[in-house]
Coordinates of C-alpha atoms in Angstrom, one line a residue:
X1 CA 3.3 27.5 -33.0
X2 CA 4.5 27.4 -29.6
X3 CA 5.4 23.9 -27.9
X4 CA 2.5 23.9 -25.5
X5 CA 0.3 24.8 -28.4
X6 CA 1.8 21.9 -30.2
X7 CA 2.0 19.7 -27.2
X8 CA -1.8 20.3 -26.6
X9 CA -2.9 19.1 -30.4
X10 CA -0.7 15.9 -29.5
X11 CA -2.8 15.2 -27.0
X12 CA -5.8 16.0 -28.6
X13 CA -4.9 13.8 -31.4
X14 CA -4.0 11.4 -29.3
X15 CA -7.3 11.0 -28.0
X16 CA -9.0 11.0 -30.9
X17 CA -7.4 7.9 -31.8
X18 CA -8.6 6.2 -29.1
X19 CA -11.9 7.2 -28.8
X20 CA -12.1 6.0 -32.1
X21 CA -10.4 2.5 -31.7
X22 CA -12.7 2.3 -29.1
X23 CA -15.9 3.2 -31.5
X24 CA -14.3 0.2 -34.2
X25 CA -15.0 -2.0 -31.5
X26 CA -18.2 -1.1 -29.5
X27 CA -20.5 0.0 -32.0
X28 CA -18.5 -1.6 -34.6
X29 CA -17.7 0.9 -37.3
X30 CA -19.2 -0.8 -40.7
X31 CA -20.6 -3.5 -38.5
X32 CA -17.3 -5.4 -38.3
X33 CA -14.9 -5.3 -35.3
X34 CA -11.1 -4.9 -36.4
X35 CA -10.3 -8.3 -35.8
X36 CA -13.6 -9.4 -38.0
X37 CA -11.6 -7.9 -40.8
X38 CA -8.5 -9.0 -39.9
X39 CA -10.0 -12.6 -40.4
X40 CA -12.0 -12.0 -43.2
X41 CA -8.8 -10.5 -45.0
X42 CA -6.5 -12.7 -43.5
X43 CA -2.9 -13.0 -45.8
X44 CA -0.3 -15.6 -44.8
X45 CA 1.8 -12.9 -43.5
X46 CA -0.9 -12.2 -40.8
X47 CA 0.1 -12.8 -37.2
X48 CA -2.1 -14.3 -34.6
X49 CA -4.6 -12.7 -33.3
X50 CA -2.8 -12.6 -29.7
X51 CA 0.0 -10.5 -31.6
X52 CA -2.3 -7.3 -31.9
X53 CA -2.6 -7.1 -28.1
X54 CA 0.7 -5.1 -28.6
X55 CA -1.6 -2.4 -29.8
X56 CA -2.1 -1.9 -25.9
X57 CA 1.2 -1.7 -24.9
X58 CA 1.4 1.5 -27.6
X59 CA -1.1 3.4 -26.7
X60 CA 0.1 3.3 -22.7
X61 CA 3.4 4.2 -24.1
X62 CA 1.8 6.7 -25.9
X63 CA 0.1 8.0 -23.1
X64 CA 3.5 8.3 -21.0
X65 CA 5.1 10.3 -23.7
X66 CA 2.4 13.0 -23.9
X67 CA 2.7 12.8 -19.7
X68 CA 6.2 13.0 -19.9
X69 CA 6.6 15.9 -22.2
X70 CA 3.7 18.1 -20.5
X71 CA 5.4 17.5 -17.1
X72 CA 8.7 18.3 -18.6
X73 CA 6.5 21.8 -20.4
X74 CA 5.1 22.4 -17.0
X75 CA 8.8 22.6 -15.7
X76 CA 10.2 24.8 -18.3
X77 CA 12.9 22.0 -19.4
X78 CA 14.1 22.6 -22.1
X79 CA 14.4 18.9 -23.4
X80 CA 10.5 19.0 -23.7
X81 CA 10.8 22.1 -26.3
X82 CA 13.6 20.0 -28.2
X83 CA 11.7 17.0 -28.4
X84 CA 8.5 18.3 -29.4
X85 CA 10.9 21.2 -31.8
X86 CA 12.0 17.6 -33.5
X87 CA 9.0 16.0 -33.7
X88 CA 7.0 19.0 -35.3
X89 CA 3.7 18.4 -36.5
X90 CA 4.1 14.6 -37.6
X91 CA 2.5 13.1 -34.4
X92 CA -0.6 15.1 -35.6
X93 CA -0.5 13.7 -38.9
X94 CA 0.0 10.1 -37.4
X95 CA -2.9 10.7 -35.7
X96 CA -5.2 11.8 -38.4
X97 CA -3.6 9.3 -40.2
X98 CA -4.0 6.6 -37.9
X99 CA -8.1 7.6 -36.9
X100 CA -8.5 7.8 -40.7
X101 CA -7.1 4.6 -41.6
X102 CA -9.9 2.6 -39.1
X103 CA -12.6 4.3 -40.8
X104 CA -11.7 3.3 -44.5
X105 CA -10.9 -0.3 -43.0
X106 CA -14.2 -0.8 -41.0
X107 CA -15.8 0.3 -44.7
X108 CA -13.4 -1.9 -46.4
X109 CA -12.0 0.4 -48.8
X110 CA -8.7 -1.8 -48.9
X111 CA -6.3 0.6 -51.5
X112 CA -7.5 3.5 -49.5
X113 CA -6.4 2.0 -45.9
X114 CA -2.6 1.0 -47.6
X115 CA -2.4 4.5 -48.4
X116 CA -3.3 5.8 -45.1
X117 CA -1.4 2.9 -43.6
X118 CA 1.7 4.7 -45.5
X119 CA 1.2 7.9 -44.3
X120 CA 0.7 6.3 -40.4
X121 CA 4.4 4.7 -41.5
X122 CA 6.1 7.5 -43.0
X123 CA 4.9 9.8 -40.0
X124 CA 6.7 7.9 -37.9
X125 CA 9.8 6.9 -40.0
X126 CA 10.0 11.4 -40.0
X127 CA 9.6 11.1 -36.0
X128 CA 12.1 8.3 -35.5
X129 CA 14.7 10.0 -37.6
X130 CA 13.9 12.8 -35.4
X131 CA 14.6 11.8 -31.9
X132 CA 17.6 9.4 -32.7
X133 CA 16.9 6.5 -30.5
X134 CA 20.5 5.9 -30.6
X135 CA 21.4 9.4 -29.4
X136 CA 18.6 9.0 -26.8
X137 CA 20.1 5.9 -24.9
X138 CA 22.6 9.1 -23.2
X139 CA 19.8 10.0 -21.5
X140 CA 17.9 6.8 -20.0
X141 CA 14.6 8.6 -18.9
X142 CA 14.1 10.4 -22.1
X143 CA 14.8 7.1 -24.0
X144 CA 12.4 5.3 -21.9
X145 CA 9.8 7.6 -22.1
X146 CA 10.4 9.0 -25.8
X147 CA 12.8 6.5 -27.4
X148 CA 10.8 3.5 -26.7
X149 CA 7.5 4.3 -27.5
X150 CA 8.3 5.9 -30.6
X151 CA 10.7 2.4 -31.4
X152 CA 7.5 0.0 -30.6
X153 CA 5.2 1.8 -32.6
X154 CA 7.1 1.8 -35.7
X155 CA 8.1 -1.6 -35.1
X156 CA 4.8 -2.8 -35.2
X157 CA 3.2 -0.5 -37.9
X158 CA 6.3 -1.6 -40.3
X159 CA 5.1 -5.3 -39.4
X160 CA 1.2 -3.8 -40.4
X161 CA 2.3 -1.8 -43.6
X162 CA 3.9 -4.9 -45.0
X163 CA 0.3 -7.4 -44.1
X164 CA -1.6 -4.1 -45.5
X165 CA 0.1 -4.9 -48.5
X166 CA -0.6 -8.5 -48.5
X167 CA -4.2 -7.9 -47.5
X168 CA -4.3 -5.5 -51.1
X169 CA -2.5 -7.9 -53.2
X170 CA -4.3 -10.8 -52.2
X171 CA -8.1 -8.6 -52.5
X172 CA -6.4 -8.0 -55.8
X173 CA -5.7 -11.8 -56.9
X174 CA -2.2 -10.6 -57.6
X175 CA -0.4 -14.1 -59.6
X176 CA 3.1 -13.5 -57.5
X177 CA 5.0 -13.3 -61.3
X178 CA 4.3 -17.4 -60.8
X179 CA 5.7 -17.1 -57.3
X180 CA 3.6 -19.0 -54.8
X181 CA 2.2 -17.0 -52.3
X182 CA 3.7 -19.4 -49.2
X183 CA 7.2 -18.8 -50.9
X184 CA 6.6 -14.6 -51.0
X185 CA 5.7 -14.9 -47.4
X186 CA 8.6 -16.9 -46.5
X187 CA 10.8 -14.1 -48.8
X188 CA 9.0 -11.3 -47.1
X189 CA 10.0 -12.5 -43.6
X190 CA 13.4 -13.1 -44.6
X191 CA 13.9 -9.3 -45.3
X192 CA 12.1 -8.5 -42.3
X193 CA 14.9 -10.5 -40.4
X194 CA 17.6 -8.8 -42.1
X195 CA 16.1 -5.2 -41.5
X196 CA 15.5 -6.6 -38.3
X197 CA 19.6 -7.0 -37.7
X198 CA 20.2 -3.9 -39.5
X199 CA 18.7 -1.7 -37.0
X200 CA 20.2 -3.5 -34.2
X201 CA 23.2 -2.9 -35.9
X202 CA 23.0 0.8 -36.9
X203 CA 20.2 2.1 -34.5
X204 CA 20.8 -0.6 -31.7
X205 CA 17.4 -0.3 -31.0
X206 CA 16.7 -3.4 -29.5
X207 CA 12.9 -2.7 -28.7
X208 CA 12.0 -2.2 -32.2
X209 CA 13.7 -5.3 -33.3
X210 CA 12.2 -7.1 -30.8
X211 CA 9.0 -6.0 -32.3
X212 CA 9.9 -7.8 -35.3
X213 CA 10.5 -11.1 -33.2
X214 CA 7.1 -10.3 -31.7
X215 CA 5.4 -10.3 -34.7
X216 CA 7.4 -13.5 -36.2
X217 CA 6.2 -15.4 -33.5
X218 CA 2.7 -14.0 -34.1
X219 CA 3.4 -15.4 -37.8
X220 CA 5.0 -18.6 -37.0
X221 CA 1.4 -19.7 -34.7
X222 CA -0.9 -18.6 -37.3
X223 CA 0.8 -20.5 -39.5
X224 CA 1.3 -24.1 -37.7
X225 CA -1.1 -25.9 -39.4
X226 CA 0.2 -28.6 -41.5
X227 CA -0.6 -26.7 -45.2
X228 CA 1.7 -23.9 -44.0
X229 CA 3.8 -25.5 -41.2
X230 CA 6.9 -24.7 -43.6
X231 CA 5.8 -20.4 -43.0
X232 CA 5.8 -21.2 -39.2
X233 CA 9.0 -22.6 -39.1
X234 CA 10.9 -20.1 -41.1
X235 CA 9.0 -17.6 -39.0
X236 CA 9.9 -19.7 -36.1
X237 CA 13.8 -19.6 -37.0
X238 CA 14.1 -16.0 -38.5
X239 CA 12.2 -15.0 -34.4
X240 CA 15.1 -16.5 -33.1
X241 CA 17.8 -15.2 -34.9
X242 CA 16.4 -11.6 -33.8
X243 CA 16.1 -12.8 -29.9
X244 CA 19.6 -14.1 -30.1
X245 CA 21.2 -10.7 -31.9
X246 CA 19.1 -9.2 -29.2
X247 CA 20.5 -10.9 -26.8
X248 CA 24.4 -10.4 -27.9
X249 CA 23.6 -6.5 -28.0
X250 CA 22.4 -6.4 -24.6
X251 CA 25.8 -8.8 -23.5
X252 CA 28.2 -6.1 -26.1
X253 CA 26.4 -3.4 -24.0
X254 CA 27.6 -4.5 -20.6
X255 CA 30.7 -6.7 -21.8
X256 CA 32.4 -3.7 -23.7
X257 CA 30.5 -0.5 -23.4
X258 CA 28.7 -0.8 -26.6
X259 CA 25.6 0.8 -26.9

């Protein structure tokens, strides 16, 4: 297929996905909203509800990339054919993926919505391999306007895969192998903070750790209450080991070239 032919069922996917995130929510799908079924499910690795407002900030992002790369198609550039060359048909399956996964959660068909929520993740794990967010940061408009929408949205569905899990186990009454759920939480976000610093290391992709921090913080409020308080503080503290490696990267950046 042609870019502009591929380019065109990027968009068309990407629409689809929001006409029906907005369906979940006005009709509802399954007569529960999204964030009915985020409380009814709720896992201790659940942020607050305030965290999902990131969901937003995706789909505008989203929206720039398709503007961006049918601009840059309109122009003939060439960088447009390359990206979308990269990218190949996984946004489409992302889509599908992402549309599908809605559906079987509105109907509550938990195991069936991991799955899709795997294929929404591996999509984008293909796409982010793809365009190199590393190798993008030599070109700042392309990284802003393909780099970090792809790098927030895989961010944040890492964060989801890992709850869509936790949702499963829990729906499952999974025993923990006689590991308390409040201590598998408090593990889980432990390796989150250490993939965390390992893409900021390798990828020094600082919006898709900050992501992570996001999500953390999400964590560490949903989780204040006295029973848990112990979850929100070790999601409290791993947050703010991410936002202060952030914070050296950007300072290595400008102090000694790094990227």
């Amino acid at each position: 297929m042609t870019p502009k032919i591929v380019h065109t069922l990027n968009v068309l996917g990407l629409i689809g996905v929001l006409v029906v995130n907005f369906l979940a929510s006005y009709l509802p799908i399954g007569g529960f909203t999204t964030g009915e079924l985020s409380d009814k499910y709720n896992s201790l690795f659940t942020p607050a509800g305030f965290t999902f407002s990131i969901w937003g900030i995706i789909y505008l992002a989203l929206i720039a990339w398709t503007v961006f790369v049918a601009w840059g198609l309109y122009r003939g550039s060439t960088s447009s054919d390359r990206i979308l060359n990269l990218i190949g048909p996984w946004f489409v399956i992302n889509c599908i993926a992402n549309a599908s996964w809605i559906f079987v959660w509105h109907y509550q068909y938990i195991l069936l919505s991991l799955l899709f929520m795997f294929i929404i993740w591996l999509s984008l794990f293909q796409i982010y391999r793809a365009i190199d967010v590393a190798w993008l940061e030599n070109d700042q408009q392309t990284a802003f306007t393909v780099g970090l929408p792809f790098s927030i949205y895989f961010g944040w569905i890492s964060v989801a895969l890992i709850a869509n899990i936790s949702v499963y186990l829990k729906s499952m009454e999974w025993g923990g192998f006689g590991v308390s759920e409040p201590l598998w939480t408090m593990i889980i976000m432990a390796i989150v903070g250490v993939l965390g610093l390992y893409v900021l290391w390798k990828e020094r992709d600082r919006a898709f750790v900050l992501v992570f921090a996001w999500a953390l913080w999400g964590i560490s409020k949903s989780q204040a209450s006295a029973d848990y308080n112990q979850i929100g503080q070790t999601a409290l503290i791993i947050c703010a080991i991410l936002l202060v490696g952030i914070l050296y990267s950007i300072y290595a950046r400008w102090r000694f070239g790094r990227k």
